XYZ file of C-alpha atoms in Angstrom:
671
model
C -125.686 88.131 116.822
C -122.133 89.204 116.543
C -122.116 92.613 117.972
C -124.760 94.806 120.393
C -127.827 95.690 118.245
C -128.225 99.311 120.353
C -124.066 100.113 119.706
C -123.554 99.620 123.617
C -126.188 101.582 125.143
C -127.459 99.641 128.258
C -130.063 100.441 131.536
C -126.937 101.838 133.129
C -126.059 104.513 131.191
C -129.676 105.955 131.457
C -130.746 105.776 134.545
C -129.389 109.487 135.213
C -131.952 110.305 132.195
C -134.650 108.859 134.153
C -133.857 110.410 137.847
C -133.348 113.786 136.292
C -129.751 113.714 137.195
C -128.393 112.977 133.076
C -127.398 117.109 132.400
C -125.449 115.847 129.485
C -127.973 113.128 127.716
C -126.480 114.324 124.323
C -124.018 112.270 124.624
C -126.481 109.292 125.161
C -129.497 110.496 123.276
C -129.384 110.956 118.977
C -127.380 110.080 116.618
C -123.732 109.517 117.330
C -120.717 108.134 114.854
C -119.156 104.563 116.877
C -116.933 102.307 116.624
C -118.229 98.516 118.212
C -116.759 95.394 118.549
C -117.965 92.219 116.062
C -116.541 88.759 117.790
C -116.222 88.000 113.422
C -115.377 91.002 112.005
C -113.261 93.217 115.424
C -114.071 96.716 115.113
C -117.024 98.148 112.897
C -117.758 101.846 112.812
C -120.868 102.621 112.007
C -123.908 105.383 113.973
C -125.716 104.601 117.109
C -129.116 106.048 116.692
C -131.045 105.961 120.733
C -134.241 107.467 121.267
C -136.749 107.803 124.116
C -140.243 106.453 123.406
C -141.065 104.800 126.545
C -144.913 104.452 125.055
C -144.246 102.871 121.638
C -145.234 99.615 120.462
C -142.215 99.544 117.937
C -139.273 102.289 116.694
C -137.780 102.361 113.014
C -134.745 104.380 111.759
C -136.477 105.573 108.630
C -133.620 107.333 106.173
C -131.598 107.874 103.385
C -129.496 104.629 103.953
C -132.087 102.315 103.630
C -134.808 104.027 100.986
C -136.617 105.301 104.151
C -137.957 101.449 104.635
C -136.837 101.916 108.365
C -135.015 100.071 110.540
C -136.428 97.762 113.485
C -134.558 99.749 117.001
C -134.241 97.486 119.886
C -135.911 98.649 123.178
C -133.363 98.533 125.399
C -134.647 96.812 128.645
C -135.762 99.139 131.555
C -135.430 102.436 130.342
C -138.183 103.437 127.231
C -135.188 103.588 125.049
C -135.223 102.606 121.813
C -131.574 101.915 120.045
C -130.012 100.524 116.979
C -126.278 100.696 115.614
C -126.128 100.583 111.533
C -122.926 99.573 110.481
C -121.078 102.268 107.421
C -123.284 104.952 108.084
C -121.378 108.360 108.756
C -121.876 111.939 108.828
C -124.520 113.979 106.186
C -127.212 110.616 107.104
C -130.420 112.299 106.655
C -132.778 110.355 109.401
C -135.953 110.165 111.009
C -138.213 107.841 113.708
C -141.250 105.993 113.467
C -143.090 105.985 115.919
C -145.739 103.350 116.781
C -148.492 104.308 119.424
C -150.698 101.714 121.494
C -152.915 102.640 118.930
C -151.143 101.165 116.128
C -150.573 104.433 114.190
C -147.199 105.452 112.509
C -145.816 109.203 113.293
C -142.955 109.801 111.607
C -140.723 112.244 113.810
C -137.487 114.207 114.028
C -135.064 113.278 116.364
C -134.931 115.653 119.516
C -131.217 115.284 120.428
C -129.843 116.094 116.619
C -127.519 118.210 116.286
C -128.099 119.392 112.454
C -131.288 119.952 110.765
C -132.475 120.043 106.564
C -133.660 123.615 105.690
C -137.275 124.545 106.136
C -139.450 123.144 104.268
C -137.922 120.016 104.676
C -137.030 118.543 108.334
C -135.226 115.888 108.231
C -131.919 114.955 111.159
C -128.748 114.627 109.768
C -125.758 112.794 111.702
C -124.218 115.321 112.207
C -119.530 114.754 114.237
C -118.045 118.409 114.767
C -114.527 118.535 113.775
C -113.818 122.057 115.278
C -110.796 123.400 116.396
C -111.204 126.435 119.377
C -109.234 129.550 119.330
C -110.673 131.432 121.974
C -108.715 129.969 124.894
C -107.688 133.378 125.743
C -111.058 134.573 126.112
C -112.533 131.453 127.843
C -109.719 131.487 130.721
C -110.688 135.649 131.358
C -114.633 134.447 131.181
C -114.207 131.923 134.395
C -112.182 134.649 136.264
C -114.741 137.745 135.392
C -117.445 139.063 137.950
C -119.590 139.968 135.345
C -121.831 142.435 137.962
C -119.252 144.520 138.323
C -117.765 144.315 134.270
C -119.164 146.729 131.578
C -122.025 144.915 129.380
C -123.347 147.567 126.507
C -125.531 144.388 124.587
C -125.918 144.154 121.240
C -129.214 142.184 119.850
C -128.963 140.473 117.073
C -131.717 138.371 114.729
C -128.804 136.971 112.765
C -131.456 136.079 110.161
C -132.318 139.611 108.965
C -129.264 141.425 109.914
C -128.082 141.458 107.098
C -130.635 139.145 104.835
C -128.528 136.725 103.348
C -125.278 136.220 105.030
C -124.250 132.544 106.146
C -122.501 132.152 109.305
C -118.662 132.329 107.750
C -120.510 136.009 106.403
C -121.646 137.267 109.694
C -117.810 136.179 111.311
C -116.604 139.091 109.673
C -119.264 141.757 108.832
C -121.098 140.999 112.648
C -117.751 140.920 113.830
C -116.633 144.019 112.438
C -119.323 146.389 112.999
C -119.315 145.372 116.790
C -116.147 146.015 117.451
C -116.104 149.671 115.637
C -119.282 149.897 118.148
C -117.826 149.245 120.684
C -120.376 146.867 122.038
C -119.198 144.429 124.913
C -122.169 141.255 124.136
C -124.170 140.244 121.045
C -127.382 138.711 122.090
C -128.641 136.658 119.577
C -132.521 135.341 119.154
C -132.893 132.168 119.284
C -130.683 129.877 116.731
C -132.059 126.987 117.852
C -133.558 125.173 114.373
C -137.302 126.734 113.928
C -138.937 126.152 111.220
C -141.359 129.112 110.874
C -139.229 132.288 110.229
C -141.631 134.642 111.603
C -141.260 133.013 114.524
C -137.975 134.881 115.479
C -136.621 131.162 116.700
C -139.361 131.685 119.450
C -140.708 127.948 118.250
C -137.995 125.412 118.545
C -138.476 121.999 116.858
C -134.310 121.042 117.361
C -133.655 122.136 121.185
C -129.810 121.236 120.001
C -129.346 122.250 116.172
C -128.215 125.680 115.006
C -130.656 126.989 112.396
C -129.423 125.393 108.827
C -130.345 127.844 106.969
C -127.431 130.183 107.577
C -124.644 126.981 107.668
C -123.552 124.396 109.166
C -123.265 123.636 113.181
C -119.524 124.129 113.132
C -119.600 127.374 110.991
C -121.729 128.614 113.882
C -118.954 127.772 116.147
C -116.604 129.710 114.274
C -119.336 132.908 114.268
C -118.875 132.115 118.018
C -114.929 131.889 117.840
C -114.279 135.255 116.014
C -116.916 137.573 118.655
C -114.530 135.558 121.283
C -111.602 136.421 119.693
C -112.544 139.724 118.915
C -113.547 140.585 123.206
C -117.231 140.027 122.372
C -119.735 137.993 125.001
C -122.053 136.095 123.032
C -125.269 135.745 124.553
C -128.111 133.288 123.125
C -131.725 133.749 123.953
C -132.802 130.289 124.470
C -136.492 129.085 125.150
C -137.504 125.976 127.782
C -140.996 128.393 128.570
C -143.080 126.383 125.504
C -142.443 124.066 122.348
C -144.772 124.183 118.815
C -147.101 121.798 117.996
C -145.817 120.347 115.121
C -146.694 117.040 114.619
C -143.248 115.891 113.220
C -141.622 117.554 116.426
C -142.012 116.580 120.204
C -145.519 117.375 120.606
C -147.045 113.468 121.837
C -144.153 111.721 120.967
C -144.657 108.623 120.960
C -148.765 109.212 120.774
C -148.388 110.817 124.067
C -147.664 113.844 126.184
C -144.029 112.942 126.337
C -142.090 115.688 126.890
C -145.928 118.383 127.809
C -148.172 117.761 130.014
C -151.530 116.008 128.987
C -153.750 118.118 130.664
C -154.390 121.605 128.479
C -154.743 124.009 131.707
C -151.260 122.634 132.472
C -150.017 121.980 129.278
C -151.060 124.242 126.547
C -150.461 128.135 125.880
C -153.350 129.526 124.400
C -151.939 132.825 123.656
C -149.088 131.410 121.817
C -150.690 127.706 120.375
C -147.799 125.847 121.595
C -147.123 123.159 124.453
C -145.353 123.834 127.944
C -143.209 121.351 128.692
C -143.423 119.018 132.059
C -141.221 120.445 134.265
C -141.857 117.661 137.290
C -140.626 115.224 135.081
C -137.528 113.944 135.391
C -136.025 112.825 131.716
C -137.653 116.607 130.198
C -135.619 117.748 133.515
C -132.657 116.055 132.720
C -133.706 116.673 128.476
C -133.791 120.633 129.523
C -130.380 121.151 132.108
C -128.245 118.905 129.103
C -129.828 121.657 126.703
C -128.272 125.229 128.558
C -125.027 123.071 129.174
C -124.793 122.040 125.940
C -125.003 125.281 124.386
C -122.435 126.398 126.776
C -120.391 123.922 126.857
C -120.320 122.762 123.131
C -120.500 126.320 121.768
C -118.439 128.401 124.246
C -121.916 130.241 124.691
C -121.257 133.118 127.760
C -124.688 133.564 128.800
C -128.293 132.443 128.416
C -131.362 134.970 128.290
C -134.243 133.070 129.143
C -137.364 133.288 127.348
C -140.775 134.614 129.539
C -139.762 133.315 132.479
C -143.250 134.714 133.630
C -145.228 132.111 131.823
C -143.410 129.520 133.047
C -144.061 131.402 136.961
C -147.676 130.825 136.934
C -150.137 128.639 136.350
C -152.175 131.421 135.930
C -150.062 132.989 133.198
C -152.601 134.497 130.242
C -155.520 132.368 131.670
C -159.144 133.157 132.491
C -160.891 131.845 135.779
C -161.872 127.764 135.276
C -158.520 127.548 133.150
C -156.095 126.351 134.927
C -155.282 124.386 137.835
C -153.840 125.311 141.504
C -151.088 123.270 142.453
C -150.703 121.139 145.996
C -151.086 124.253 148.043
C -153.477 125.891 146.224
C -151.576 128.533 144.229
C -151.085 129.787 141.761
C -147.102 129.661 141.602
C -146.218 126.858 139.182
C -143.556 124.761 141.560
C -141.955 122.321 139.638
C -141.088 125.517 136.694
C -139.551 126.856 139.792
C -137.451 124.063 141.214
C -136.717 123.766 137.449
C -135.030 127.302 137.095
C -132.994 127.365 140.378
C -131.916 123.470 139.424
C -130.546 124.507 135.789
C -129.554 127.968 137.319
C -127.421 126.695 139.676
C -126.084 123.351 137.442
C -124.675 125.787 135.158
C -123.262 128.303 137.660
C -121.490 124.816 139.523
C -120.661 123.073 135.914
C -119.353 126.424 134.186
C -117.378 129.209 135.439
C -118.297 132.872 134.389
C -121.361 131.727 132.475
C -123.972 134.736 132.826
C -128.379 132.905 133.642
C -130.783 136.135 132.227
C -134.050 135.915 133.090
C -136.621 137.979 131.215
C -138.989 138.522 133.864
C -142.052 140.542 133.121
C -143.322 140.440 136.850
C -143.147 141.337 139.891
C -141.684 138.190 141.188
C -139.235 138.735 143.735
C -135.416 136.771 144.338
C -135.272 136.491 140.514
C -131.731 137.273 140.848
C -131.400 135.717 144.093
C -128.854 132.980 144.893
C -131.188 129.640 145.247
C -129.554 128.533 148.865
C -130.922 131.882 149.430
C -134.282 131.278 148.576
C -134.318 132.892 145.030
C -134.280 131.510 141.555
C -130.752 132.295 141.277
C -130.490 133.800 137.611
C -127.485 136.507 137.312
C -129.492 139.200 135.796
C -133.028 139.873 135.380
C -134.758 142.391 132.359
C -135.823 145.782 134.093
C -139.017 145.226 132.173
C -141.007 148.521 134.127
C -137.957 150.582 133.167
C -138.627 150.319 129.473
C -142.221 150.732 129.686
C -141.837 153.518 132.177
C -139.056 155.484 129.694
C -140.840 154.910 126.512
C -143.874 156.215 127.966
C -142.191 159.330 128.770
C -140.536 160.318 125.557
C -143.602 159.311 123.922
C -145.192 162.584 125.520
C -145.098 166.021 124.303
C -141.954 167.913 125.703
C -144.264 170.455 127.553
C -145.894 167.872 129.078
C -143.677 165.402 130.086
C -143.080 167.472 132.924
C -146.753 166.027 134.348
C -145.138 162.405 134.074
C -141.618 163.260 135.345
C -141.751 160.305 138.073
C -142.097 157.899 134.887
C -137.867 158.106 135.039
C -137.877 158.271 138.745
C -139.962 155.552 139.800
C -137.395 152.488 138.816
C -134.544 153.877 141.569
C -137.647 152.949 143.736
C -136.481 149.146 143.374
C -133.137 149.735 141.662
C -131.264 147.626 143.724
C -133.992 144.344 144.605
C -132.601 142.959 142.325
C -129.375 142.945 139.083
C -131.031 144.607 136.415
C -130.092 144.057 132.951
C -131.885 147.759 131.014
C -133.750 146.582 127.445
C -134.665 147.956 124.807
C -135.245 145.220 122.891
C -137.394 143.608 119.507
C -140.465 143.316 121.540
C -140.118 147.310 121.775
C -140.423 147.926 117.544
C -142.504 145.411 116.581
C -146.417 144.777 115.662
C -147.648 147.903 115.794
C -145.434 150.290 118.123
C -142.970 152.024 115.816
C -139.561 152.500 115.854
C -137.290 154.127 118.099
C -136.887 157.151 116.270
C -140.777 157.500 115.508
C -141.848 156.745 119.646
C -140.691 160.393 119.479
C -143.178 162.874 118.635
C -143.026 166.031 116.097
C -140.249 167.395 114.070
C -136.874 165.598 113.191
C -134.654 167.456 114.881
C -136.478 166.960 117.974
C -137.275 162.839 117.174
C -133.004 162.422 116.475
C -132.196 165.153 120.167
C -134.643 163.124 122.697
C -133.415 159.844 121.021
C -129.956 160.759 121.689
C -131.003 162.387 125.180
C -132.412 159.377 126.132
C -129.552 157.109 125.596
C -127.391 158.805 126.890
C -129.617 158.335 130.245
C -129.768 154.591 129.591
C -125.992 154.882 129.397
C -125.421 156.428 132.945
C -127.876 154.765 134.848
C -128.055 151.613 137.305
C -128.399 148.835 135.249
C -126.453 147.204 132.466
C -127.451 147.813 128.481
C -129.000 145.825 125.424
C -130.195 147.538 122.549
C -131.574 145.768 119.805
C -130.076 146.506 115.696
C -131.052 149.001 113.803
C -132.472 151.160 116.932
C -128.331 152.515 116.949
C -128.769 154.596 114.089
C -132.801 155.182 114.458
C -134.383 152.994 112.044
C -137.695 154.325 110.769
C -139.741 151.055 110.304
C -140.289 148.347 112.387
C -138.770 145.130 112.512
C -139.564 142.385 109.881
C -137.455 139.222 109.898
C -137.643 139.317 106.308
C -135.849 141.988 105.183
C -132.504 143.231 106.065
C -131.894 146.064 108.380
C -131.735 150.141 106.593
C -128.106 150.349 106.701
C -128.247 153.132 103.699
C -129.556 155.383 106.357
C -126.738 155.437 108.190
C -125.194 157.796 106.065
C -127.896 160.108 106.006
C -128.172 163.704 108.901
C -129.575 162.328 112.376
C -129.116 158.534 111.664
C -125.256 159.166 110.824
C -125.564 161.277 113.847
C -126.929 158.678 116.159
C -125.097 156.236 115.234
C -121.637 158.248 116.116
C -123.340 158.711 119.396
C -123.992 155.186 120.654
C -120.268 154.305 119.844
C -118.990 157.325 121.912
C -121.388 156.278 124.442
C -119.996 152.851 124.233
C -116.238 154.197 123.934
C -116.603 156.498 127.487
C -118.706 153.904 129.517
C -116.309 151.119 128.673
C -113.086 153.241 130.228
C -115.031 154.694 133.205
C -115.538 152.183 136.149
C -118.139 154.436 137.705
C -120.344 153.703 135.434
C -121.118 150.116 135.349
C -119.083 148.923 138.506
C -121.610 148.988 141.293
C -124.688 148.810 139.197
C -125.360 146.431 141.498
C -124.943 148.685 144.729
C -126.439 151.631 145.852
C -123.264 152.967 146.743
C -122.283 153.652 143.164
C -125.482 156.133 142.573
C -126.515 159.361 143.978
C -129.079 161.516 143.036
C -128.058 165.677 142.380
C -132.146 166.407 141.684
C -134.624 163.693 141.223
C -137.997 166.949 141.099
C -136.862 169.156 138.557
C -140.365 168.178 136.507
C -140.865 172.272 135.798
C -138.160 171.720 133.957
C -137.444 168.491 132.645
C -134.441 167.702 134.034
C -132.873 164.513 135.340
C -129.296 164.899 137.153
C -127.311 162.148 139.046
C -124.362 160.934 140.349
C -122.342 157.623 139.739
C -119.545 156.499 141.215
C -116.880 153.468 141.712
C -115.541 151.813 144.751
C -112.286 154.189 143.919
C -113.505 157.759 144.289
C -113.836 158.366 140.763
C -117.588 160.603 139.711
C -119.332 161.142 137.035
C -122.444 163.887 137.038
C -125.134 163.201 134.624
C -127.532 166.370 133.228
C -130.280 165.104 131.166
C -132.781 167.811 129.746
C -136.006 166.093 128.241
C -136.990 170.155 127.296
C -137.098 171.532 124.335
C -135.664 174.964 125.769
C -132.168 175.407 126.449
C -131.243 175.715 130.199
C -127.542 178.015 130.123
C -127.441 178.498 133.557
C -128.345 175.514 135.358
C -127.609 175.469 138.771
C -126.620 171.884 140.471
C -125.251 170.389 143.681
C -122.257 168.503 143.222
C -120.895 166.192 145.899
C -117.146 168.419 145.855
C -115.624 171.412 144.263
C -112.870 171.525 141.352
C -112.358 171.099 137.825
C -115.371 168.351 136.499
C -114.313 167.978 132.961
C -117.269 167.888 130.088
C -117.018 164.092 128.711
C -119.787 164.268 126.609
C -122.392 166.836 124.830
C -125.560 164.936 123.405
C -126.348 168.806 121.309
C -122.268 168.181 120.063
C -121.929 168.756 115.686
C -120.662 165.257 115.763
C -124.355 163.475 116.826
C -126.468 166.451 114.239
C -127.034 168.619 117.228
C -127.330 172.312 116.943
C -123.624 172.826 118.572
C -124.951 175.745 120.005
C -124.491 174.708 123.538
C -121.743 173.409 125.951
C -120.049 174.451 129.004
C -116.319 175.033 126.667
C -115.146 171.706 127.924
C -115.324 172.263 131.505
C -117.424 173.397 135.050
C -115.910 174.043 138.110
C -117.936 173.742 141.416
C -117.093 175.702 143.933
C -118.236 174.931 147.699
C -121.013 176.835 148.112
C -123.524 174.085 149.011
C -126.898 172.968 147.641
C -130.233 171.172 147.431
C -127.804 168.524 149.787
C -124.785 168.974 148.100
C -121.517 170.316 149.344
C -120.660 172.523 146.640
C -122.587 173.405 143.108
C -121.754 174.816 139.380
C -123.573 176.277 136.949
C -123.946 174.462 134.001
C -125.673 174.791 130.171
C -128.184 172.180 129.420
C -128.547 172.225 125.820
C -132.204 171.034 124.406
C -132.953 167.784 124.526
C -129.661 167.140 125.465
C -127.815 164.837 127.863
C -124.328 165.453 129.361
C -121.478 164.277 131.933
C -118.627 165.601 133.623
C -116.291 163.261 135.134
C -114.314 165.079 137.821
C -111.157 165.930 137.417
C -109.265 167.639 141.081
C -109.565 170.245 143.179
C -110.081 174.050 141.412
C -107.326 177.110 141.200
C -108.276 179.635 143.278
C -108.685 182.068 140.073
C -111.249 179.301 138.493
C -113.037 178.946 141.804
C -113.425 183.001 142.118
C -114.616 183.284 138.154
C -117.008 180.137 139.345
C -118.294 181.474 142.402
C -119.448 184.893 140.099
C -121.322 182.895 137.749
C -123.158 181.275 140.033
C -124.832 184.255 141.640
C -125.626 184.700 138.264
C -127.386 181.441 138.030
C -131.366 180.502 137.053
C -132.813 178.849 140.129
C -133.374 175.459 139.461
C -137.483 175.167 140.017
C -137.946 172.453 142.409
C -141.596 171.346 142.719
C -142.484 169.957 146.248
C -142.733 165.996 145.918
C -144.051 163.560 144.642
C -144.068 159.985 146.560
C -143.370 157.695 143.027
C -145.580 155.410 145.032
C -148.753 157.469 143.869
C -147.337 158.303 140.216
C -149.536 156.834 137.364
C -147.412 153.597 137.054
C -148.862 150.080 135.432
C -149.063 147.192 137.501
C -145.598 144.983 136.104
C -147.158 143.203 132.806
C -147.522 139.032 131.785
C -149.766 138.100 134.115
C -152.274 140.147 137.316
C -150.139 140.433 140.046
């Protein structure tokens, strides 16, 4: 033969793949347009196919260019990888691998490294070469210099297929970018865009780890969406799913007739809850595959952050299993040591390779050190979703206002552990599906109270330590639960209540981004100070957010349906505090009847441990924010002192230890 059948691929090229160190294995495996040298004809163009199937008797490429009859592939010596160069084949060719196992049975499989795939229910892999020219150089330069923990992060979580159902990547590059820019979010987080045939899985059952879903367009069209978001100053977070994969017989499962990517033992290799396989994290080739996949998205698609799904299911061998249904580790424990090693590997590698990248864990247990650096014994994530805060705060607002006083510490407990990790506060898709009810319908009583409570809650969330995440539709109070089969209820945005809530979220983002006190010290106790954490009798919470330059914002939330018109609060400084937010404003469809006339004046009269105090109006079911402006005039101080003499005394109950309140164990596994 005048040229190499494997297209120049050798066992040396694959050494890193087998020792777990090839973190760009998509460049060697899969389908690639290449040019080879033929001794008789010179340079010849075509496509090189390569697939790892070490236990196969033989492998063929079944494709449209051979009428699906199969071209025999060559086993590259000592590699377990089969290769074939096919002259004249270019982009757009449809193909699959036909694999004969050791029992002589044939299995038709899609390419694990395919960059593009047919739309479901078809599933052939497609030869694809990106020709995209990026226009986000300025964003990428700024990203490399960014300090995420000390930067604002207000995340809009999106399921692309149902944000506006039927829209393509190209259409979303206009309409989604316009909406996110208008609303003032700093980031979008995309539910998995990796190819998945079963739409109701929302992308969490991935069959093609290297291919964006083709329902919405071609891979370069997805690149265009990311590019347009970056050019608009919006970061892109992508949900990544290394925790499991589906059992579709044409995908990764039992790839060459054996458990290649997964554990063979169902006690280690199967998720009962989801009906899926679990990756064998201890296998070097699987490490190369998964770490390469993470690097692929952040380099080839300029993704700024990966949010790793279901980390708890990876960390524990007994996750959602009964006694006798799991295999202990070598020390007899329940921790999945191989998965822990893998997570440390992928986090360490991406942070080293891609300046400015962020890794985020959805981790629902009390596993220690999720966001601690790997060299300090942690897992190495940049952020962790605060599932405890989410569960507690939602339980609080689901109570009638009169009953909230008995569950007050549900809203304050998160400060006990607020600085144990770098947190994101998530109100995600998981909170508005499967009978949990939409955000607006979690709140009891009539529509006025529902919308007012949600406005107060979002304001409390935006001012609390931690970055913010809100799922699409929650920002305008969609009434029905999320479903992937329908678009959001955009028509309600013009209605009373919905429009006001949406306007509030827009203003929250604007005020938040403009004030470093609300985000620059999220991971530092110096950025937060309680004013009053114990006012259970009046359902109020008050605290001060601060930055390193001295900016201070006092945040007061009233979850009672009663207005407190003469509420006395302690403050860290006497002087003028301007009212920069009042969620009861008529602008947000509030009553417009209660406010502080734009400012309060604090006098040097100590109260509840603070050197100064002021009298404020706290409207019913609302939040008000005050920014410190500086010293007040003598006349202002005199008037404020007179008003303070008439102020209502805040009810201060006997302190209750947050460690003995009603508070659930972390979800996910028994701890």
